[in-house]
Short mmCIF file of C-alpha atoms and ligand atoms in Angstrom, two decimals:
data_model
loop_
_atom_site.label_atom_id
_atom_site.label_comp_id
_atom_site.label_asym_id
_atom_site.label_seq_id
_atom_site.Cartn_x
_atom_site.Cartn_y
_atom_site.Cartn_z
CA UNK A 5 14.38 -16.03 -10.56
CA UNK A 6 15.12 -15.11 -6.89
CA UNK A 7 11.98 -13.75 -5.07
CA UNK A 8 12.82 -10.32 -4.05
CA UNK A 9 13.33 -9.72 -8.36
CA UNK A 10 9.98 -11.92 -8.37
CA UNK A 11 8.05 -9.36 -6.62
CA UNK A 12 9.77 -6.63 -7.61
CA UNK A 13 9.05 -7.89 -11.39
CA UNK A 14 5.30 -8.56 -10.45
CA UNK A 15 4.48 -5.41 -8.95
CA UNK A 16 6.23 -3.16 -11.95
CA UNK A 17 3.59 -5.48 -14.00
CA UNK A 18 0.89 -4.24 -11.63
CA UNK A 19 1.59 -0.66 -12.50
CA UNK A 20 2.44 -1.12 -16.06
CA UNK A 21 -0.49 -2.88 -17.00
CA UNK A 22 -2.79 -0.27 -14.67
CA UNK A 23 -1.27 2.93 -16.80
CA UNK A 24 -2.15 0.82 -20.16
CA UNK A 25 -5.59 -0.12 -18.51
CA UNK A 26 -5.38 -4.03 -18.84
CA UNK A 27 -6.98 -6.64 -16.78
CA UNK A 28 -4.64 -8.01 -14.23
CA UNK A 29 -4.43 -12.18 -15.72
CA UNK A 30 -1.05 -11.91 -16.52
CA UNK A 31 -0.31 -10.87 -12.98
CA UNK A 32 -2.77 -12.96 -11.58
CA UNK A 33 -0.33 -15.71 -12.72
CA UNK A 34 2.56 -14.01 -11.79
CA UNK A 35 1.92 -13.64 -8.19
CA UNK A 36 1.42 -17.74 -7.71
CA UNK A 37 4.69 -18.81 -7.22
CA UNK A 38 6.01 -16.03 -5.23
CA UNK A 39 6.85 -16.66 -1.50
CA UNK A 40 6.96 -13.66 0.98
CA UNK A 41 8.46 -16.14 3.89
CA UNK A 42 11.53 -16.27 1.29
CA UNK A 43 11.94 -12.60 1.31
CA UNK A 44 11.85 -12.20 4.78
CA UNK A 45 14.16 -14.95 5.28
CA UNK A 46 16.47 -13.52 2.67
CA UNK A 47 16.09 -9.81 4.41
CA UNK A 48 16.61 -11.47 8.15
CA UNK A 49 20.02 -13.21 6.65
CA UNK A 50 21.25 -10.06 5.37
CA UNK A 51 21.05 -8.42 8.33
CA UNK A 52 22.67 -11.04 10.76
CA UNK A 53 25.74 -11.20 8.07
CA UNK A 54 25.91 -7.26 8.62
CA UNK A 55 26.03 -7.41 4.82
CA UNK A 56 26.74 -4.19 3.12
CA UNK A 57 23.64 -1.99 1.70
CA UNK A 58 22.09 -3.24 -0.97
CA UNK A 59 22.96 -1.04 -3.96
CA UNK A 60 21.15 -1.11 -7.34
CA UNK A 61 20.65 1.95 -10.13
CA UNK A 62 16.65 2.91 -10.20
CA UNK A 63 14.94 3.03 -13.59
CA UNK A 64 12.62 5.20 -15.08
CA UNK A 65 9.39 3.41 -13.96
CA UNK A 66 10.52 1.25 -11.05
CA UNK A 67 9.23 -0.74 -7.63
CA UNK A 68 11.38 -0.76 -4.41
CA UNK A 69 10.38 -3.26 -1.64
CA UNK A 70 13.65 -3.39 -0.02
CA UNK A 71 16.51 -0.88 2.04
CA UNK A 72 19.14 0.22 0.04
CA UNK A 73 20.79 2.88 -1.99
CA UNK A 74 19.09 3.88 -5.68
CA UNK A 75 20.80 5.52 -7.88
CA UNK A 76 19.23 7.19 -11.08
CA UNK A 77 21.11 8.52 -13.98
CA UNK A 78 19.53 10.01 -17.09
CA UNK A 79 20.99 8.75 -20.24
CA UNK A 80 18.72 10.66 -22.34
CA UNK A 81 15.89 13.11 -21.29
CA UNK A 82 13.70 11.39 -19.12
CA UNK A 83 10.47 13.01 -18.18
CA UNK A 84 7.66 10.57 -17.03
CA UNK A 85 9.53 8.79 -14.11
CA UNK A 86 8.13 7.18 -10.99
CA UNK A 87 9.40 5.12 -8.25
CA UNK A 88 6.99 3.06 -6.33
CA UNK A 89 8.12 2.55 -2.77
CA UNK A 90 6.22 0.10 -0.35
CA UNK A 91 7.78 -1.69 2.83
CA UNK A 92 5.78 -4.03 5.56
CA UNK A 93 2.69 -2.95 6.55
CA UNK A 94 3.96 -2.12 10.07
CA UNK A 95 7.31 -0.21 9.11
CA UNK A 96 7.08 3.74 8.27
CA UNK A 97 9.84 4.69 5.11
CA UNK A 98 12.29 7.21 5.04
CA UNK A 99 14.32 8.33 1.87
CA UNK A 100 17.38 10.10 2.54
CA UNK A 101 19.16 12.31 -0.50
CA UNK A 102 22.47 11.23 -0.78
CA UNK A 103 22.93 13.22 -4.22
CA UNK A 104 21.17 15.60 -6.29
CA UNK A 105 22.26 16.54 -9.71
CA UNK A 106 19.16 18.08 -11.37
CA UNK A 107 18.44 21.27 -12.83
CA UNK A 108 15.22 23.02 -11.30
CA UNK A 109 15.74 25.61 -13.68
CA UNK A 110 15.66 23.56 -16.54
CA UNK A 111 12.28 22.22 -15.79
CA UNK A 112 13.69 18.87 -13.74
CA UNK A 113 12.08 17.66 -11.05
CA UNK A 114 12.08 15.38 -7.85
CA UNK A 115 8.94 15.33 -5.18
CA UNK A 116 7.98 12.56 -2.74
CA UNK A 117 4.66 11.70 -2.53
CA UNK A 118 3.62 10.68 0.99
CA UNK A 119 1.72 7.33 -0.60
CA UNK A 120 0.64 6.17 -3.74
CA UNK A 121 -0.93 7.83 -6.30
CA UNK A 122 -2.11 6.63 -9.59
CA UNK A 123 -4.49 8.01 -12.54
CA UNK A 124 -5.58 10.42 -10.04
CA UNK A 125 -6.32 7.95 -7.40
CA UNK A 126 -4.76 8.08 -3.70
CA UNK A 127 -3.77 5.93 -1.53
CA UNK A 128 -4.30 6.61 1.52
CA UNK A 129 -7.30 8.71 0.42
CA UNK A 130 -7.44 12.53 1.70
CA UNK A 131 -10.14 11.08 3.90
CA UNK A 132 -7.66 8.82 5.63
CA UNK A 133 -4.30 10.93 5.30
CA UNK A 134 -3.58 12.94 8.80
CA UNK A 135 -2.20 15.44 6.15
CA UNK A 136 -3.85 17.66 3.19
CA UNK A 137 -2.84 16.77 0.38
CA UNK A 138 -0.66 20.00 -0.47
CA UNK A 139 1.60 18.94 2.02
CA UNK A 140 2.05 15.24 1.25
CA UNK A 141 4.07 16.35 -2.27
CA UNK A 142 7.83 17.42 -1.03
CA UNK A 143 9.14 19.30 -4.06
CA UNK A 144 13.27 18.93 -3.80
CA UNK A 145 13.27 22.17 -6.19
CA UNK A 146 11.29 24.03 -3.22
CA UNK A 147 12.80 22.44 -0.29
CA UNK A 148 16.87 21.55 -1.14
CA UNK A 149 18.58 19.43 0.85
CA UNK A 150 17.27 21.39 3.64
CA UNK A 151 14.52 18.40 4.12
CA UNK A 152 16.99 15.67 3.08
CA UNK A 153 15.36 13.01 5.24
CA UNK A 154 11.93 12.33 4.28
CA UNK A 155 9.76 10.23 6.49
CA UNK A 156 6.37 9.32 4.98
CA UNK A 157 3.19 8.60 7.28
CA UNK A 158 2.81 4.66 6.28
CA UNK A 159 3.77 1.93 4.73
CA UNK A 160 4.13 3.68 0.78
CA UNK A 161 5.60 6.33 -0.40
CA UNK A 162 6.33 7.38 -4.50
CA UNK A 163 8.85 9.64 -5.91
CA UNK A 164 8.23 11.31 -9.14
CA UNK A 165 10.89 12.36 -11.23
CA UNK A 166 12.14 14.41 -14.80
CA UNK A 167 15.73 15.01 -15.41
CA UNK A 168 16.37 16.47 -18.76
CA UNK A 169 20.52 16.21 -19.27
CA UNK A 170 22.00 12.93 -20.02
CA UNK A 171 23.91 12.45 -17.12
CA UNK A 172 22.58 14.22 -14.53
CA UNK A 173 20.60 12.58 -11.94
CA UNK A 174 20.33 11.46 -7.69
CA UNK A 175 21.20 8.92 -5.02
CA UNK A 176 18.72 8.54 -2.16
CA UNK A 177 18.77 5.79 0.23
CA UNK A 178 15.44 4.13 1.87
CA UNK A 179 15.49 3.09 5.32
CA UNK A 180 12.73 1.56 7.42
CA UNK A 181 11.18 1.77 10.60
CA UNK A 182 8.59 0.32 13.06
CA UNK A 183 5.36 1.75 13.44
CA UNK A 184 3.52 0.57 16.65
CA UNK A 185 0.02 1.08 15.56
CA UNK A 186 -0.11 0.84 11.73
CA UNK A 187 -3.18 2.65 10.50
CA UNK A 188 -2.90 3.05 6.72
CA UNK A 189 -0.96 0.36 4.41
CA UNK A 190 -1.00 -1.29 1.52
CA UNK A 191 -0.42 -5.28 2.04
CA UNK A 192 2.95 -6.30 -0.35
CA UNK A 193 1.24 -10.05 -0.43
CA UNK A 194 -1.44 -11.16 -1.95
CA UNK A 195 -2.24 -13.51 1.26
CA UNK A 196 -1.66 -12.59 4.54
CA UNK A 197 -3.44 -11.93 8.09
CA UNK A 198 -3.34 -8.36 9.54
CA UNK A 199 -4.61 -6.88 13.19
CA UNK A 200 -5.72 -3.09 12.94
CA UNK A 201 -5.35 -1.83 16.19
CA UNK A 202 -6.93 1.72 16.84
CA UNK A 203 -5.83 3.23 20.41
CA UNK A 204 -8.23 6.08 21.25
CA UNK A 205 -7.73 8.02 17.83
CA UNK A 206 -10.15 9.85 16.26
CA UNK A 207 -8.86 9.00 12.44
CA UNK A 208 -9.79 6.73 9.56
CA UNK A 209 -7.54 3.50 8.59
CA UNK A 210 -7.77 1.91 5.63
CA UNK A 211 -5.87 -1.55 4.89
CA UNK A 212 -5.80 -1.91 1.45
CA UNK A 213 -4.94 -5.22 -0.44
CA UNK A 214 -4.32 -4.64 -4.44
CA UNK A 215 -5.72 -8.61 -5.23
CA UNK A 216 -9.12 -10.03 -5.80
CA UNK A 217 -8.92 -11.91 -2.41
CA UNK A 218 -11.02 -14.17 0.22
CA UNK A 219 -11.53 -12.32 3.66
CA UNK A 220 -12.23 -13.97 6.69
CA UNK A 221 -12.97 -11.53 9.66
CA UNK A 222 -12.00 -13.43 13.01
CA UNK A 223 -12.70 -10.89 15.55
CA UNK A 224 -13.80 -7.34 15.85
CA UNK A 225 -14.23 -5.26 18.64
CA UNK A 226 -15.79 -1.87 18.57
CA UNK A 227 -15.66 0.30 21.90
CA UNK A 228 -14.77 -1.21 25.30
CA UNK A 229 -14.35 -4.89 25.95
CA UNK A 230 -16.65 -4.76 28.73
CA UNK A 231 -19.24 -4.06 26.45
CA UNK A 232 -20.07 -0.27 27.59
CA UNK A 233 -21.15 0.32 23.71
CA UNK A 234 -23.07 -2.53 23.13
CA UNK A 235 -24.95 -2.05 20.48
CA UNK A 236 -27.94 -4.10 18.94
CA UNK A 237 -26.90 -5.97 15.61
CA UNK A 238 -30.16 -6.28 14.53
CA UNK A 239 -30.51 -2.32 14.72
CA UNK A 240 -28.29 -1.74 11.69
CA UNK A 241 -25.55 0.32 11.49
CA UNK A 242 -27.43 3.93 10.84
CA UNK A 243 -24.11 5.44 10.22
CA UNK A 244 -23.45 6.50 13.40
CA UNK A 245 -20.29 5.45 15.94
CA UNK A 246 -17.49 3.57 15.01
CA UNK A 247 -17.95 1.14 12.21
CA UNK A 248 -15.53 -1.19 10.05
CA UNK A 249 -16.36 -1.53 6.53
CA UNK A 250 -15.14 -3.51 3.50
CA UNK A 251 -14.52 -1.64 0.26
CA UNK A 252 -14.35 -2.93 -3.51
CA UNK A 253 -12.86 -1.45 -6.53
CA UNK A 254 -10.86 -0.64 -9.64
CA UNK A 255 -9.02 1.93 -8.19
CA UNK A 256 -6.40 2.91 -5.42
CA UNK A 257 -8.55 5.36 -3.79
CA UNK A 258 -10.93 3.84 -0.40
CA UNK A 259 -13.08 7.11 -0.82
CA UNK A 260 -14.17 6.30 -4.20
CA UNK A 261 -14.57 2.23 -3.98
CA UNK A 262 -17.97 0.65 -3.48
CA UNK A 263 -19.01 -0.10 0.46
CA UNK A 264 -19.57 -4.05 0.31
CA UNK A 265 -20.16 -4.23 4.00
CA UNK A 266 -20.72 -2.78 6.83
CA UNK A 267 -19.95 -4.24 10.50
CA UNK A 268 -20.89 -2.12 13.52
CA UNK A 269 -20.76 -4.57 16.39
CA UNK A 270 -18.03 -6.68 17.99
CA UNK A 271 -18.01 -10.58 17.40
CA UNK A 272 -15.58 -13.66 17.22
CA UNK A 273 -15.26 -16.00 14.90
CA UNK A 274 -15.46 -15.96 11.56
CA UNK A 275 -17.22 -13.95 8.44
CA UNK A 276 -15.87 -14.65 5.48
CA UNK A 277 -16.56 -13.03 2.10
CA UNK A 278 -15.37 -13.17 -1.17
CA UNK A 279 -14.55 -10.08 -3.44
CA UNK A 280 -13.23 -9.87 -6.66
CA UNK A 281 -12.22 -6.43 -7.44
CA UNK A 282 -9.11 -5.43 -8.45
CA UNK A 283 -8.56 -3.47 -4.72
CA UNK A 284 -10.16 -4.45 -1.31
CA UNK A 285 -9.89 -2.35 1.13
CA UNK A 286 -11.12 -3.06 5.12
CA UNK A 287 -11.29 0.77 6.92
CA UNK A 288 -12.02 1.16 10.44
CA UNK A 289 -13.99 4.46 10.87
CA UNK A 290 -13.35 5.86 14.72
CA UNK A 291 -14.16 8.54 16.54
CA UNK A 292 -11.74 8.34 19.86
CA UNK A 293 -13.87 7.27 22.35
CA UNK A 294 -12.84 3.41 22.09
CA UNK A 295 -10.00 1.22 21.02
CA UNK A 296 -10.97 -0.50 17.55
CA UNK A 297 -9.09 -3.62 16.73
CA UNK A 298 -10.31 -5.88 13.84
CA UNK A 299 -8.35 -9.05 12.85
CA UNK A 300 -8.55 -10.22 9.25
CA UNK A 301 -6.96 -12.74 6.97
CA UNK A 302 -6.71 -12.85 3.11
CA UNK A 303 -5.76 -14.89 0.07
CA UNK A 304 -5.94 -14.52 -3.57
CA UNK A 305 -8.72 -15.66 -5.23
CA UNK A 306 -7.81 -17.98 -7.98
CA UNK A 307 -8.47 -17.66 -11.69
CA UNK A 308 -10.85 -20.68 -11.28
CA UNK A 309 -12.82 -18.98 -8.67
CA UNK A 310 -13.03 -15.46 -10.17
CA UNK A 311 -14.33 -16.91 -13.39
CA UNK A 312 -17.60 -19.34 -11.10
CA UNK A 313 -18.96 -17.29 -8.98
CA UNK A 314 -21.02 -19.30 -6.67
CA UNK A 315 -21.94 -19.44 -2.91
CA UNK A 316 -21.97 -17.25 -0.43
CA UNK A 317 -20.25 -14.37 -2.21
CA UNK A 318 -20.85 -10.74 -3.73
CA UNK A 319 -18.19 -10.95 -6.18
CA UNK A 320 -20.37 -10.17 -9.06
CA UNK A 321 -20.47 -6.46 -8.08
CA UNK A 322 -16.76 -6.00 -9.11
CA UNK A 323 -16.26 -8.70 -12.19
CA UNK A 324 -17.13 -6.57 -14.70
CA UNK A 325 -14.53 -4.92 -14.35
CA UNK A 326 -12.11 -7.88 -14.11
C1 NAG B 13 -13.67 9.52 9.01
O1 NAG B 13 -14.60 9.14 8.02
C2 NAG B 13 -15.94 9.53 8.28
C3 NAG B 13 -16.85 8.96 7.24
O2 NAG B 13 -16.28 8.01 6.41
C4 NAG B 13 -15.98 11.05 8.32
O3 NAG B 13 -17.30 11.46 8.62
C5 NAG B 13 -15.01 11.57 9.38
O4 NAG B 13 -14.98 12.97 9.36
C6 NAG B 13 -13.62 11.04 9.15
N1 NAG B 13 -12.77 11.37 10.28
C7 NAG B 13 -11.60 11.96 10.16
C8 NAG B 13 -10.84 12.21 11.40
O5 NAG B 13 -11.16 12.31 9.08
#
């Protein structure tokens, strides 16, 4: 199995299994012997080769990690369809219409959802999104072609779909490009190391990693390096200023997963915590006065260790619902 239909495979597991309800084992073992430095490799080739655009057709429930052009063709009435789209953590996606062939009339539809929404659950949350959430559906039978390009705010995006007529159907195309200060994603590994750099904003970033995962916080700095918002440790955090905090839970949604932690002053070197929900999420919380950055790195936790809890850990908070 190459990796790019690995992951592709894995995450249309994720999603299957999380509209059924399941527990994520099956996945859990899925995800082992998948390499992301082969899929970059693989993408990097293409590129130098000035290969062609990767074409495929799109199905009715489907998971794009990759550029190309999707085509989707009804070959009976389809009318539950949705297209996961996710792309690095630092790249924006845009999804051009090459072709629409529906019939608004009839009852089709085609929106883009800027992010990922399932059983009711955002991603980013409305909390984190620089948009309300009226405006992050684009609704092809409101807008035509006359908003062909569509350019979401982060790293995923969804398209929702319902073509009646055998037949009938569209072509988009997904493109990618870089975003300089990421502040929302979702990480397409399950291991990985991430910097979340916040210039001077006053917004909310969550990173969001869809795994039951080890965490190891190597550095954090809140507010200027020269220490101008020094703040006590041992005073807590009081809910007040900027603040980084780790998030657990079953769901996609930061603003309804459990706080775990809280960290409120800068530091080096490491913290490490395990948590074995089915989501983590690490937001940075800031108001505009400073520049945030935290550094983190993550890696599945394995089946062994999500069935012994032990140590230095506050796992047990999310394994019931494992
Ligand atoms: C960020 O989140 C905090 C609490 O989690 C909230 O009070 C604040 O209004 C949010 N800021 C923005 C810009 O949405």
């Amino acid at each position: 199995m190459s990796p790019s239909f690995k992951l592709q495979y894995h995450f249309v597991l994720i999603f299957l299994m999380a509209l059924r309800g399941e527990n994520r084992y099956l996945e859990l073992r899925e995800a082992t012997d998948h390499d992301p430095f082969l899929l970059f490799g693989a993408n990097l080739k293409r590129e130098l080769a000035g290969e062609p655009l990767y074409r495929r057709a799109l199905r009715c429930l489907d998971m794009l990690s990759l550029p190309g052009q999707f085509t989707f063709t009804a070959d009976r009435p389809q009318l539950h369809c949705a297209a996961f789209l996710i792309a690095e953590p630092e790249e924006f996606i845009t999804i051009h219409y090459d072709l629409v062939s529906i019939d608004c009339q009839g009852g089709d539809f085609l929106k883009v959802f800027d992010g990922w929404i399932l059983k009711g659950e955002k991603f980013p949350s409305s909390q984190d999104h620089p948009l309300p959430t009226t405006e992050r559906y684009i609704d092809f039978c409101d807008s035509g072609l006359s908003r062909r390009s569509i350019r979401s705010s982060q790293n995923v995006a969804m398209i929702f779909f319902r073509v009646h007529e055998p037949g009938n159907g569209f072509t988009f195309s997904i493109r990618t490009d870089p975003n300089l200060f990421p502040c929302n994603a979702i990480s397409q590994t399950p291991s990985g190391r991430f910097t979340l750099v916040v210039p001077h904003l006053r917004q909310n970033c969550s990173f969001s990693i869809i795994y039951p995962v080890v965490i190891k916080i190597s550095d954090l700095t809140l507010g200027h390096l020269h220490g101008l918002q020094f703040k006590n440790p041992s005073a807590g955090c009081g809910g007040i200023g900027d603040f980084v905090e780790l998030l657990g839970g079953p769901g996609l949604d930061p603003s309804k997963m459990m706080p775990l932690a809280d960290l409120c002053y800068s530091f080096h070197g490491p913290a490490q915590m395990k948590i074995g929900c089915d989501n983590t999420v690490v937001r940075m919380v800031s108001s505009g006065k400073h520049i945030n950055r935290v550094t983190f790195e993550y890696r599945q936790l394995e089946p062994y260790e999500l069935e012994n809890p032990s140590g230095n850990s506050i796992q047990e908070i999310c394994l019931s619902s494992l």
